[in-house]
Every structure is written in C-alpha cells, then in structure tokens.
Amino acid sequence: MTAADIAVGKEAEDRIAVASNWKLVWWRFRRHHLAMASAVLLIFMYTIVLVPDFFSTQDPERTDARQAFIPVQTVHLFDDGALSPWVPAIAGKRNPTTLRMEWTTDPKKKVPITFFGTGYKWKVFGLFETNRHLIVPVDPNQRIFLLGSDRLGRDQWSRIMHGTQTSMTVGLVAVALSVILGVVLGGISGYVGGKTDSFIQRLIELLQSVPTIPIWLALSAALPRDWTPTQIFFAITVILSLVGWTTLGREVRGRFLALREEDFVLAARLAGCSRMRIILRHMVPTFLSHIIATSSLAIPVMIINETSLSFLGLGIRPPAISWGVLLQEAQNIQTLALAPWLLIPGLVVIVAVLAFNLVGDGLRDAADPYSH
Amino acid sequence: MNAIEPLLSVRDLRVSFALDEGLVRAVDGTSFDVMPGQVLGVVGESGCGKSVTMRAILQLIDRPGRITNGEIRFRRDDGVVDLARLEPRSAAMRDIRGAEIALIPQEPMAAFSPVHTVGDQIVEAILLHSHRWQPGKRMGRSEARDITVGLFRDVGISMPEQRIDAYSWQLSGGLRQRAMIAMALSCKPRLLIADEPTTAIDVTTQAQVLALLRDLQERYNTAIIFITHDLGVIAQMASYVVVMYLGRVMEEGPVDDIFHAPKHPYTKALLRSIPSLYGQTRVALPVISGALPHPFNRPPGCPFHPRCPDAMPRCSDAVPKLMPVPPNQFASCFLHHEEVDPA
Amino acid sequence: MTRYILQRLALLPLLMVIYSFVIFVIIQAPPGDFLTAYVATLASSGSSISQEQIEAWRAQYGLDQPMIVQYWLWVKHLAHGNFGLSLEYQRPNAELIGEQIGLTLALALFSFFLTWAIAIPAGIYSATHPRSIGDHILTVVNYVGVATPNFMLALILMWVAFAYFDVSVTGLYSPEYADAPWSWGKFLDLMAHLWLPALVLGIAGTARLSRIMRANLLDELNKPYVVTARAKGMKEWRLVLRYPVRLAFNPLISTIGWYLPMLFSGSLIVATVMNLPNIGPLLLRALVNQDMYLAGGILLIYSFLTIVGTLLSDVLLALVDPRIRVEG
C-alpha cells in the first residue's frame, strides 16, 4: 500500500466521521441499485398521480359499445426508418357462429400518432384548462387503444392512468393516517406509561387479532349507498388505516421505552429541556429514518388491500376508477380468454408493489445497517 | 520421538478477509510453537489477530475470511498433520476439533444454545468422539451422561446431577464458564485454546476459574493456548508469552524475561500501561500514543512504527523479521537486528 | 405452564364478547332492518307472508327495541346455537355455515402446511448458501410472491388453464363426486383439487415466511454457540439443523399468530375468485344483500378462528421455548 492510498482512506474516514445521519442513509441507499431504479419508477408513477389526464389518450369514461374488446395497439416509433410514430389500425369482423365482433390489428394500415398533441379538454389541478396530452392520434376523430378496450369500449390505457391516481393516493393517505395514529398513540403509550400504556396496548392487541378482510368488507358494506366517490374514498382509507397503525404504534412505543433510559435523554432533562423538546429534538430524530422505512413498506400492503376490496366490489366503487375496479372487468374467465389484456391493471399493481417493497427494503437497510 | 518436539507449530500464517471495502489482512505472517503440556500466553490489544489465529488453527474462519498462506503443523499419535491443508468441513478436521484440540470460547453465555440443556450439549460432544473414552466400542447416552456428571464434579460444579439438566441461562456466569471448561475437557484434548475465558465474568469468579484451569492443566498435562489482553492474567497463567500486534508477532519469550526485560518497544509500552501498586500517586498512567490503525489502512513497514517512540526511518520501509534476541527472547525489531522479513 | 395456558384461555370469552358487540354494531349499521329487507325480498319474488309472522319475528329479534336490546337477544340466541334465519336462502344460518365451514378450515389448514413445507427448506437453503444463484432465484420469487395479490394469481392461473389447456380449475370436486357421499375416492379427488387454491392462498405467506426464516437463520448462524458446536467437531448439516435452525424456528412459531388468521381471511378472496365452497363467498353475498344475521354469524366465526390462531401460536411458542416455558 502506498502513502497515497492511505491518504485516500484517511480522507474517506474523515468524510464519514462528519457526515450527518441523513447523508449516511442516502449514501447507503444509493448503493442499492434496484432500490434506486424502483424509486425513479415510483416518482414517475406519482407524476401520473398528479396529472393523469395528461398521460391519457382519451376520456376514461368514453364508452362505445361498437368498440368493445379491442386488442392492444402497440406503439411503433419509426416508419420506414424515419421518426414518425404510429399504431397499427384495427379491423373488425363479426364471427358468423358466435355473432361476436372479432378484432385483429392490421400492421399494414397505420394510424399516425403524435406526442404532446391536443385532445380532450382537462384541468391542471382543477385550476386552468388545457388540451395537451402525452400521446394522441393525429386525427382527432380516431380513437387509439394502447392497452385495448373493455366490454363497454372504454380505453384501458386512460383508465389505468386514472386508476393509478386513486390507488396510489389511497396507499399514501392510508399510510399517512396510520403513521399519525401510530406515532401519536405509540408515543403517548411509550412516554406516559402506566394505565394509559396498558390501555393502548390492549387496544392494539384487540385490533391486531381482528380478521382483517372480513371486517373491512363488513365496514365498507355498511357505508351509506348515497355517498359520493370522494366520501367513499376517504372512508376506505380510514378503514384500511384502522388496523394499519397498530404495527407502527408498537414499534414507536418500543423505541420510546428504550430511549427513555438512554443517557442522552437524561442529559437533556438535566439541562432543563422541556418534555416536548426532549421528544421532538432528541428522541424522534433517532428513529425517524426507521419510521420512514417502515411506512414505505406499509404502502404496498395498503395498495394490495384496496385492490382486493375493490375487486370484490366492496371498496372503491364505480364510477370512481382504481386498479381494483379495473380488475373487476377481468372476473369472468370467458371474458378473460377473449380479452387477456384486461389483466394488465394487475401487472401494474404487481410492479408498483414490487417497487415499493424494494425501495422500502433499501431504505430500511440504509437506515438501520446493523439490524440485519 | 523427541520430547522437545512441539505439539503445535504455526509457521508464517496469513489470514485475510475479502470485504466489500477492501482486503483486511487480519493475520499477517504469524509463527509460534506450543510444546506439549505448556501454557502459552498470547497477548495484544483487541483486533490484533489473536482470536483469528486461534480460529484458523481449528479451521473455523468464516467467509469471507480465508487462510492464504502458512502451515499449522499439529502432532498426533500417528504423525504430523498440517491443519492449514485440511478442508474445514472434512472428516479429518472434525476428528481433531473437540477431540484433540478443544476451544473455551469468550462468552459462556452465548456459547451455549439457550434452548438445549447444558448437559445435552456436553453429552453430544462426548458421543461424537466416544472413541477417546472407549476405543472400538459404541457408547450409550447414559454412559456419556455419567461421564458428564464426573466432569462437572471435576470442574467444581456442585450438585452436578441437577445442574446437568439446567439451561445455560439458569446458571451463574462462573458456573457457565465451568460448564464450558467441562465441555472442552470432555474428550481429553491434547491442546486447549482458551479465548479470553475470563473477560466476561467478574473478578472474584475470574480468579477461581483461573485457579481451576491451572489445576486441571497440572492434572491432565494438557497444553493450553491462553489468549487475553490482560497482562496480569498472563503473568499468573503462562510459562511462555507471545506478544501480537496487527496480526504479527512482535516479541516472544519465557514469561519472566518478557515481564522483566522486554526487548520490543511495543511490549515495553504495554507493560508501562499496567497500573502499579507501588507507583507514584497523581502521575498520569502512560498510554500507548496514537490509536490502533483502521484495518484497511495498515501502515507499511513495521506495523507498530507510527506509534513507536523509537521509530527509525527504515521502520516505515521494511518489515523486521522475528529473530532471536539474547538472552532468551525473539523480537521483530530493527533495534535488535537488521533482518528483513521478505514477504 | 398450565397456568399460562389457562390465563390465555380465560381471555377467549372476553374477547368474543367484545368482538360480537363490534360486529353487531357494524352489521346493523346500514339503514333499514332485517325484516323490512326480508319482506321486500319476498314481495319481489311474488310470495307474501302473514302479518302475524312478521310481528312474531319482530318480537323475537326485538327489532322495535333499542340496539342494545337487539344485541342482547342476538347473543342469547347465539348462546343456544341459534344463528338466526337467512333471508336470502330461507334457511337457518347455522345450517348454511355448517355446510361450508369444514372445507373452509380444510383449505386454510392445508395451505398452512403447504406453506411451511415449502418456506422452511427454502429459507434454510437461502441462509446456508447466501448470495448463491439459488438464493438469488428464491429472492426474486419471494419478492414477486409478496407483490402478487391472491386474487390476481388465481385469475392468472385460471386464465392460463382455461385458455391454453382448456381445463377448469374452479371448484373443489370433479362433477361425478360433487354430490356423492364421502369416500376414499372423493377424498383423493378433493386433494387433487385443493392443492392449487391452497398454493394460491399461501404464496404470499410462503414468500414472507421463507424471508423470515432466512433472516433469522442468518442471524443465528453468526451466534457464538454455532462456533462452539463446530469446535466440537459436528457435521455441518447436522449442526445447522440441531442448533441454529432450532433457534430460528421460535420466531417463526410466533408468526402462526398472524399467519393462520391471515389465511382464514385470505381464503375469502381466493374462494370467491375460484368459486370454492367456503364461508367467504357466503359472507360476501350476505353483506351485499344485507342478510345481517348470516353476515354476523360468519364474522363471529372468523373472529373465533382468529383468536384461536393467536392462542395456538402463544401456546406452541411456550412449548418449544424453554425460556418462556420456565418463566411464563
């Protein structure tokens, strides 16, 4: 080893010695390539959540019984070596025996498409109106079905974009609620102790031994029929987080109990810090990164739960669109054999959940390198 | 066979760990001998490679660690084997482990499985090497149990019949370590490796355990390698001492010479840092200046030179070889000779 | 030990009282009561019912009384094994539930054993061969397994079987055995049908359990007692099975506490998609049709199974772990 090597090693040691905890977490997280890739994917998905209409090719509610079960039209970027995006046209023929329309794609006939073109009108954040979209057919009277259409002739691509908005938001809001409940109740439980603590502990035990799916179903079946989709949406997130907070609550309590005995907390108390200051400035920061990691692992669970409830018809209800609502279309096996692309929303669910799990695992390893 | 032939002879042993951050050379060319029935003390600061050396002897180095070089010659009844050449999981190695070379680990609490009784774990060891008690005959569990009870009595555990069915966490620290010693002795080993056996227990019990070990050593004439960072323990236990620093032997010699006439600056520094009953009051205890280098930043040349009070320019260029230094020691230091270790 | 089990058992009735109350509050929350819905159903099907009969039922269930009285009457009937009458099926609820409960339990328990039989060897392999190709493959399978919702997997399997192999994987019996009395042949036929839904139901759990087993075992393999055992000269695989696997097992037993309940609830979705005889689809219909006493009865059974599952894991853990056995 040369003196230069030693100097480099020494520098690295010094750099680590002065880095803040968040910097260390970030450095460790960056080393997980899969987690980084998943994080990028999730950021992209949350961009869709912000402006689903921009990514849609047409109004997700537009029906046309004559255009039911149209198969996937794949996007081609080049035409004869020149950049000129198109999708193959579709040709329908009625089957004389089953009397069903049977669609085929015809790669000889091309439907030109364009990026950042104009289509139906929508409002950005409900504020100002625009008609720009990521992908639209050049001819505004044409309809394109990038991921096929369902039995009512609705465009699955556009519906998935809107479903993404609902499902990803449900996951996030439900976890946010869980975190608030978990940190507040777990914190009280761990810091106050005594009777309050044992009451909250019994409550957590009770909630944790609830048969989740049946009770969720019963709760959402009890929601009034005349509620608006928004009300239903919030009710469902509340129902989901009702059980979700308990795990976090337990964890926070455990940390508080352990930290209460730590010397630095005693030191802060002797220095005359107020209770609130000790909790917020001295105790919470030591396990904040851990809470963030745990929460990011809770989001995919919420998404799967929402999707399952909606799939069974007792979660998010049409006309609201979520991944689970979309998958209701795939319930019938005969339909599925005819139009297998109706399973695509399920793939989106799997990819999203996978990404969340990878990011969550990466964060947990980065936040707590010694726990595994 | 010559009586002064060593039982165990380690030559130029090197063990390195290939970590993501780089290669750590935990043991870097260590050589020493253990005579039959001798108590060899190995001292050094934490992280100097004492424990890794001992694990290498038993082929218990975990991945990503690997023995990269050297010989570990062990003398058995049927000749000499080089343990460094044996596969860690081979039957030949397993025949030696526990039977001929036994280990007394550092933490008796964690070294027993908490869900099996202590007796159960010792009986298992006896049954594994039952030929050492009854050559050519299978041994039953009840016989092994009787042997265990006898061993418990030997190591001074009262009520051995009851204690044998206890779990390790039901025993006190001293009893646990006695049980561990019983397990190590269960197959009448020739060599006992005691890896800081008294670090985790309190001082009074420590003295009892040391007395027990000395007593057993005299009774069975087992050779012991005694690893510790406590020089006081070495003075009580060992007849010959090896001083290690960063995976290399700095100095070795008979215990009296090491304590009264140390040759290597590192040994001198270690000895200076022992508090003395007769020292002046209100004088700061001398410490070894500087800190143990980070394992990835091994200094070139003599590993001790950055902290050495007597360092010379050549100390940072070449590694001194372990050479005899009169009257009775060996030292690797350019203060005493000019020999360079070529590796 | 016995005291510990008795303590846990004593908690069971208390929990059931709390659950039954919560369940009652939920099932009677939708507007209108059971009888109004019942009369409406009958009217729509063209038949009618005498006014006296309606009044008799109204009195029996206390429908004109406050909720707390209705609850008390419900519990009183339950205590006598009377789960009430299903308005949709016009049959006693106890009978409806009784027909399906056996197969519901069979599916969940079979899935449970299948899960353990797969997850534990997989976890042991991964932990003893970390970063090997096999470990990487298992890791990928685990991640995908956890990320795939039960119903999605069921749909995919059913679609593949139907579209490419032209077989139906729904139901639990072949047509010839559907109404046949129990026989060895019928049992084999059931097993031949049961493994696929059991696998679908258990896939996420299998993935999670084998991850837990891997992590636990990796932890245990680094403990000093493993070095002690190795220093004794034990064979490596025997040593791994006897010590670290044995210790890594204990936290796994505590997973039974959430895993069995998860299987009971999860079977609802799989059974609905794959059209299996199960109390899950029954509950779903009852909830949609506001068949409140049927829904209440089934929810109560789910709660009971959940509590028993948790209890079972506590008792088992005490049995295998001397540290809990001696101190608890």
mmCIF file of C-alpha atoms in Angstrom, chain C residues 24-267:
data_model
loop_
_atom_site.group_PDB
_atom_site.id
_atom_site.type_symbol
_atom_site.label_atom_id
_atom_site.label_comp_id
_atom_site.label_asym_id
_atom_site.label_seq_id
_atom_site.Cartn_x
_atom_site.Cartn_y
_atom_site.Cartn_z
ATOM 1 C CA PHE C 24 -73.266 -6.303 15.775
ATOM 2 C CA VAL C 25 -72.755 -2.559 15.574
ATOM 3 C CA ILE C 26 -71.278 -2.952 12.090
ATOM 4 C CA ILE C 27 -73.869 -5.310 10.646
ATOM 5 C CA GLN C 28 -76.853 -3.323 11.848
ATOM 6 C CA ALA C 29 -75.365 -0.017 10.674
ATOM 7 C CA PRO C 30 -76.881 0.026 7.160
ATOM 8 C CA PRO C 31 -80.306 1.703 7.111
ATOM 9 C CA GLY C 32 -83.436 -0.448 7.357
ATOM 10 C CA ASP C 33 -83.692 -3.617 9.340
ATOM 11 C CA PHE C 34 -83.504 -7.254 8.504
ATOM 12 C CA LEU C 35 -87.294 -7.800 8.382
ATOM 13 C CA THR C 36 -88.077 -4.889 6.090
ATOM 14 C CA ALA C 37 -85.446 -6.211 3.711
ATOM 15 C CA TYR C 38 -86.878 -9.708 4.101
ATOM 16 C CA VAL C 39 -90.456 -8.636 3.343
ATOM 17 C CA ALA C 40 -89.220 -6.673 0.354
ATOM 18 C CA THR C 41 -87.339 -9.696 -0.961
ATOM 19 C CA LEU C 42 -90.394 -11.869 -0.549
ATOM 20 C CA ALA C 43 -92.639 -9.316 -2.236
ATOM 21 C CA SER C 44 -90.300 -9.051 -5.184
ATOM 22 C CA SER C 45 -90.345 -12.802 -5.604
ATOM 23 C CA GLY C 46 -94.153 -12.767 -5.596
ATOM 24 C CA SER C 47 -94.777 -14.610 -2.354
ATOM 25 C CA SER C 48 -96.084 -12.988 0.797
ATOM 26 C CA ILE C 49 -96.053 -13.577 4.493
ATOM 27 C CA SER C 50 -98.670 -13.145 7.133
ATOM 28 C CA GLN C 51 -98.646 -10.037 9.278
ATOM 29 C CA GLU C 52 -98.616 -12.211 12.441
ATOM 30 C CA GLN C 53 -95.457 -13.995 11.344
ATOM 31 C CA ILE C 54 -93.739 -10.662 10.767
ATOM 32 C CA GLU C 55 -94.840 -9.439 14.185
ATOM 33 C CA ALA C 56 -93.632 -12.659 15.815
ATOM 34 C CA TRP C 57 -90.185 -12.273 14.295
ATOM 35 C CA ARG C 58 -90.093 -8.603 15.147
ATOM 36 C CA ALA C 59 -90.655 -9.551 18.771
ATOM 37 C CA GLN C 60 -88.197 -12.449 18.629
ATOM 38 C CA TYR C 61 -85.330 -10.285 17.370
ATOM 39 C CA GLY C 62 -86.528 -7.229 19.295
ATOM 40 C CA LEU C 63 -86.410 -5.117 16.148
ATOM 41 C CA ASP C 64 -88.587 -2.384 17.621
ATOM 42 C CA GLN C 65 -86.330 -2.133 20.653
ATOM 43 C CA PRO C 66 -83.082 -0.186 21.094
ATOM 44 C CA MET C 67 -79.897 -1.590 19.571
ATOM 45 C CA ILE C 68 -78.520 -2.822 22.853
ATOM 46 C CA VAL C 69 -81.609 -4.981 23.405
ATOM 47 C CA GLN C 70 -81.354 -6.342 19.868
ATOM 48 C CA TYR C 71 -77.740 -7.207 20.571
ATOM 49 C CA TRP C 72 -78.664 -8.946 23.794
ATOM 50 C CA LEU C 73 -81.323 -11.028 22.025
ATOM 51 C CA TRP C 74 -78.862 -11.949 19.271
ATOM 52 C CA VAL C 75 -76.268 -13.064 21.767
ATOM 53 C CA LYS C 76 -78.881 -15.002 23.705
ATOM 54 C CA HIS C 77 -79.896 -16.864 20.568
ATOM 55 C CA LEU C 78 -76.258 -17.464 19.696
ATOM 56 C CA ALA C 79 -75.662 -18.964 23.108
ATOM 57 C CA HIS C 80 -78.311 -21.556 22.262
ATOM 58 C CA GLY C 81 -76.661 -22.277 18.932
ATOM 59 C CA ASN C 82 -79.298 -20.309 17.060
ATOM 60 C CA PHE C 83 -77.628 -18.201 14.378
ATOM 61 C CA GLY C 84 -80.967 -16.896 13.056
ATOM 62 C CA LEU C 85 -82.505 -17.265 9.651
ATOM 63 C CA SER C 86 -81.056 -16.309 6.290
ATOM 64 C CA LEU C 87 -83.496 -14.191 4.323
ATOM 65 C CA GLU C 88 -81.838 -14.909 1.030
ATOM 66 C CA TYR C 89 -81.664 -18.664 1.371
ATOM 67 C CA GLN C 90 -84.698 -19.003 3.667
ATOM 68 C CA ARG C 91 -82.784 -21.499 5.774
ATOM 69 C CA PRO C 92 -81.244 -21.437 9.225
ATOM 70 C CA ASN C 93 -77.833 -19.700 9.155
ATOM 71 C CA ALA C 94 -76.273 -22.409 11.308
ATOM 72 C CA GLU C 95 -77.041 -24.926 8.565
ATOM 73 C CA LEU C 96 -75.642 -22.720 5.798
ATOM 74 C CA ILE C 97 -72.428 -22.073 7.705
ATOM 75 C CA GLY C 98 -72.131 -25.680 8.829
ATOM 76 C CA GLU C 99 -72.126 -26.917 5.240
ATOM 77 C CA GLN C 100 -69.118 -24.792 4.336
ATOM 78 C CA ILE C 101 -67.073 -24.477 7.486
ATOM 79 C CA GLY C 102 -65.370 -27.867 7.074
ATOM 80 C CA LEU C 103 -63.942 -27.071 3.659
ATOM 81 C CA THR C 104 -63.075 -23.535 4.754
ATOM 82 C CA LEU C 105 -60.919 -24.953 7.530
ATOM 83 C CA ALA C 106 -59.522 -27.651 5.233
ATOM 84 C CA LEU C 107 -58.400 -25.052 2.690
ATOM 85 C CA ALA C 108 -56.760 -22.780 5.265
ATOM 86 C CA LEU C 109 -55.003 -25.581 7.168
ATOM 87 C CA PHE C 110 -53.858 -27.369 4.041
ATOM 88 C CA SER C 111 -52.476 -24.081 2.763
ATOM 89 C CA PHE C 112 -50.761 -23.564 6.103
ATOM 90 C CA PHE C 113 -48.924 -26.882 5.970
ATOM 91 C CA LEU C 114 -48.063 -26.426 2.311
ATOM 92 C CA THR C 115 -46.583 -23.024 3.151
ATOM 93 C CA TRP C 116 -44.398 -24.392 5.937
ATOM 94 C CA ALA C 117 -43.320 -27.368 3.884
ATOM 95 C CA ILE C 118 -42.060 -25.035 1.157
ATOM 96 C CA ALA C 119 -40.925 -21.974 3.089
ATOM 97 C CA ILE C 120 -38.714 -23.624 5.690
ATOM 98 C CA PRO C 121 -36.460 -25.683 3.422
ATOM 99 C CA ALA C 122 -36.269 -22.688 1.072
ATOM 100 C CA GLY C 123 -35.300 -20.383 3.925
ATOM 101 C CA ILE C 124 -32.685 -22.805 5.243
ATOM 102 C CA TYR C 125 -31.185 -23.196 1.789
ATOM 103 C CA SER C 126 -31.023 -19.432 1.237
ATOM 104 C CA ALA C 127 -29.408 -18.774 4.602
ATOM 105 C CA THR C 128 -26.819 -21.534 4.309
ATOM 106 C CA HIS C 129 -25.996 -20.566 0.705
ATOM 107 C CA PRO C 130 -26.141 -16.767 0.868
ATOM 108 C CA ARG C 131 -25.548 -14.969 -2.419
ATOM 109 C CA SER C 132 -25.599 -18.239 -4.375
ATOM 110 C CA ILE C 133 -27.596 -18.469 -7.599
ATOM 111 C CA GLY C 134 -30.287 -20.476 -5.803
ATOM 112 C CA ASP C 135 -30.544 -17.791 -3.138
ATOM 113 C CA HIS C 136 -30.908 -15.074 -5.766
ATOM 114 C CA ILE C 137 -33.622 -17.014 -7.608
ATOM 115 C CA LEU C 138 -35.515 -17.606 -4.365
ATOM 116 C CA THR C 139 -35.191 -13.906 -3.533
ATOM 117 C CA VAL C 140 -36.758 -12.921 -6.862
ATOM 118 C CA VAL C 141 -39.557 -15.478 -6.426
ATOM 119 C CA ASN C 142 -40.153 -14.162 -2.914
ATOM 120 C CA TYR C 143 -40.399 -10.538 -3.987
ATOM 121 C CA VAL C 144 -42.828 -11.355 -6.790
ATOM 122 C CA GLY C 145 -44.790 -13.662 -4.484
ATOM 123 C CA VAL C 146 -45.271 -10.943 -1.907
ATOM 124 C CA ALA C 147 -46.196 -8.395 -4.569
ATOM 125 C CA THR C 148 -48.873 -10.501 -6.272
ATOM 126 C CA PRO C 149 -52.337 -10.195 -4.727
ATOM 127 C CA ASN C 150 -54.012 -13.578 -4.140
ATOM 128 C CA PHE C 151 -56.885 -12.933 -6.491
ATOM 129 C CA MET C 152 -54.511 -11.844 -9.251
ATOM 130 C CA LEU C 153 -52.593 -15.103 -9.043
ATOM 131 C CA ALA C 154 -55.852 -17.053 -9.017
ATOM 132 C CA LEU C 155 -57.057 -15.160 -12.088
ATOM 133 C CA ILE C 156 -53.824 -15.742 -13.975
ATOM 134 C CA LEU C 157 -53.800 -19.467 -13.194
ATOM 135 C CA MET C 158 -57.453 -19.869 -14.120
ATOM 136 C CA TRP C 159 -56.957 -17.959 -17.336
ATOM 137 C CA VAL C 160 -53.872 -19.950 -18.348
ATOM 138 C CA ALA C 161 -55.587 -23.244 -17.531
ATOM 139 C CA PHE C 162 -58.703 -22.256 -19.424
ATOM 140 C CA ALA C 163 -57.170 -20.556 -22.440
ATOM 141 C CA TYR C 164 -54.200 -22.850 -23.064
ATOM 142 C CA PHE C 165 -55.081 -26.204 -21.506
ATOM 143 C CA ASP C 166 -58.848 -25.944 -21.730
ATOM 144 C CA VAL C 167 -59.314 -27.146 -18.152
ATOM 145 C CA SER C 168 -61.296 -25.537 -15.400
ATOM 146 C CA VAL C 169 -59.514 -25.214 -12.083
ATOM 147 C CA THR C 170 -62.505 -23.873 -10.175
ATOM 148 C CA GLY C 171 -64.460 -25.805 -7.561
ATOM 149 C CA LEU C 172 -63.180 -28.473 -5.219
ATOM 150 C CA TYR C 173 -64.674 -31.624 -6.742
ATOM 151 C CA SER C 174 -64.933 -33.243 -10.121
ATOM 152 C CA PRO C 175 -68.569 -33.306 -11.286
ATOM 153 C CA GLU C 176 -69.003 -37.024 -10.524
ATOM 154 C CA TYR C 177 -68.066 -36.533 -6.875
ATOM 155 C CA ALA C 178 -69.857 -33.220 -6.281
ATOM 156 C CA ASP C 179 -72.920 -34.721 -4.607
ATOM 157 C CA ALA C 180 -71.523 -38.141 -3.799
ATOM 158 C CA PRO C 181 -71.232 -39.278 -0.188
ATOM 159 C CA TRP C 182 -67.782 -39.271 1.417
ATOM 160 C CA SER C 183 -65.459 -41.990 0.188
ATOM 161 C CA TRP C 184 -61.762 -42.552 -0.315
ATOM 162 C CA GLY C 185 -62.191 -41.614 -3.980
ATOM 163 C CA LYS C 186 -63.923 -38.379 -3.083
ATOM 164 C CA PHE C 187 -61.176 -37.531 -0.616
ATOM 165 C CA LEU C 188 -58.459 -38.078 -3.235
ATOM 166 C CA ASP C 189 -60.476 -36.017 -5.687
ATOM 167 C CA LEU C 190 -60.687 -33.230 -3.098
ATOM 168 C CA MET C 191 -56.925 -33.332 -2.513
ATOM 169 C CA ALA C 192 -56.305 -33.215 -6.263
ATOM 170 C CA HIS C 193 -58.345 -30.006 -6.437
ATOM 171 C CA LEU C 194 -57.346 -28.481 -3.127
ATOM 172 C CA TRP C 195 -53.608 -28.038 -3.659
ATOM 173 C CA LEU C 196 -53.901 -25.334 -6.314
ATOM 174 C CA PRO C 197 -56.144 -22.953 -4.334
ATOM 175 C CA ALA C 198 -54.079 -23.765 -1.251
ATOM 176 C CA LEU C 199 -50.927 -22.772 -3.103
ATOM 177 C CA VAL C 200 -52.530 -19.586 -4.438
ATOM 178 C CA LEU C 201 -53.705 -18.719 -0.942
ATOM 179 C CA GLY C 202 -50.335 -19.460 0.599
ATOM 180 C CA ILE C 203 -47.971 -17.908 -1.924
ATOM 181 C CA ALA C 204 -47.567 -14.526 -0.256
ATOM 182 C CA GLY C 205 -47.227 -16.183 3.136
ATOM 183 C CA THR C 206 -44.681 -18.668 1.788
ATOM 184 C CA ALA C 207 -42.612 -15.806 0.454
ATOM 185 C CA ARG C 208 -42.789 -13.885 3.721
ATOM 186 C CA LEU C 209 -42.062 -16.928 5.878
ATOM 187 C CA SER C 210 -39.057 -18.001 3.872
ATOM 188 C CA ARG C 211 -37.691 -14.426 4.092
ATOM 189 C CA ILE C 212 -38.174 -14.524 7.859
ATOM 190 C CA MET C 213 -36.577 -17.948 8.098
ATOM 191 C CA ARG C 214 -33.611 -16.771 6.019
ATOM 192 C CA ALA C 215 -33.080 -13.622 8.088
ATOM 193 C CA ASN C 216 -33.469 -15.448 11.419
ATOM 194 C CA LEU C 217 -31.166 -18.240 10.403
ATOM 195 C CA LEU C 218 -28.533 -15.838 9.079
ATOM 196 C CA ASP C 219 -28.628 -14.116 12.465
ATOM 197 C CA GLU C 220 -28.390 -17.383 14.354
ATOM 198 C CA LEU C 221 -25.557 -18.712 12.190
ATOM 199 C CA ASN C 222 -23.377 -15.859 13.459
ATOM 200 C CA LYS C 223 -24.004 -16.631 17.122
ATOM 201 C CA PRO C 224 -21.160 -17.957 19.281
ATOM 202 C CA TYR C 225 -22.940 -21.218 20.085
ATOM 203 C CA VAL C 226 -22.559 -22.207 16.430
ATOM 204 C CA VAL C 227 -18.793 -21.815 16.756
ATOM 205 C CA THR C 228 -18.939 -23.906 19.940
ATOM 206 C CA ALA C 229 -20.826 -26.646 18.135
ATOM 207 C CA ARG C 230 -18.388 -26.526 15.223
ATOM 208 C CA ALA C 231 -15.462 -26.671 17.619
ATOM 209 C CA LYS C 232 -16.962 -29.887 18.970
ATOM 210 C CA GLY C 233 -16.407 -31.431 15.546
ATOM 211 C CA MET C 234 -20.053 -31.809 14.494
ATOM 212 C CA LYS C 235 -21.032 -32.426 10.890
ATOM 213 C CA GLU C 236 -22.036 -29.128 9.354
ATOM 214 C CA TRP C 237 -25.571 -30.011 8.235
ATOM 215 C CA ARG C 238 -26.375 -31.791 11.490
ATOM 216 C CA LEU C 239 -25.072 -28.848 13.434
ATOM 217 C CA VAL C 240 -27.130 -26.369 11.397
ATOM 218 C CA LEU C 241 -30.324 -28.381 11.826
ATOM 219 C CA ARG C 242 -29.801 -29.046 15.525
ATOM 220 C CA TYR C 243 -28.800 -25.604 16.750
ATOM 221 C CA PRO C 244 -29.381 -22.514 14.592
ATOM 222 C CA VAL C 245 -32.407 -23.902 12.732
ATOM 223 C CA ARG C 246 -33.944 -24.937 16.003
ATOM 224 C CA LEU C 247 -33.470 -21.401 17.361
ATOM 225 C CA ALA C 248 -34.525 -19.675 14.164
ATOM 226 C CA PHE C 249 -37.724 -21.666 14.421
ATOM 227 C CA ASN C 250 -39.018 -19.933 17.539
ATOM 228 C CA PRO C 251 -39.752 -16.544 15.978
ATOM 229 C CA LEU C 252 -41.363 -18.458 13.133
ATOM 230 C CA ILE C 253 -43.801 -20.071 15.532
ATOM 231 C CA SER C 254 -44.903 -16.663 16.697
ATOM 232 C CA THR C 255 -45.828 -15.896 13.080
ATOM 233 C CA ILE C 256 -48.598 -18.502 13.346
ATOM 234 C CA GLY C 257 -50.384 -15.882 15.410
ATOM 235 C CA TRP C 258 -50.894 -13.633 12.402
ATOM 236 C CA TYR C 259 -50.486 -16.166 9.644
ATOM 237 C CA LEU C 260 -53.380 -18.535 10.418
ATOM 238 C CA PRO C 261 -55.819 -15.616 10.735
ATOM 239 C CA MET C 262 -54.413 -14.186 7.501
ATOM 240 C CA LEU C 263 -55.153 -17.495 5.764
ATOM 241 C CA PHE C 264 -58.692 -17.618 7.126
ATOM 242 C CA SER C 265 -59.416 -14.090 5.908
ATOM 243 C CA GLY C 266 -57.441 -14.507 2.701
ATOM 244 C CA SER C 267 -59.346 -17.645 1.766
#
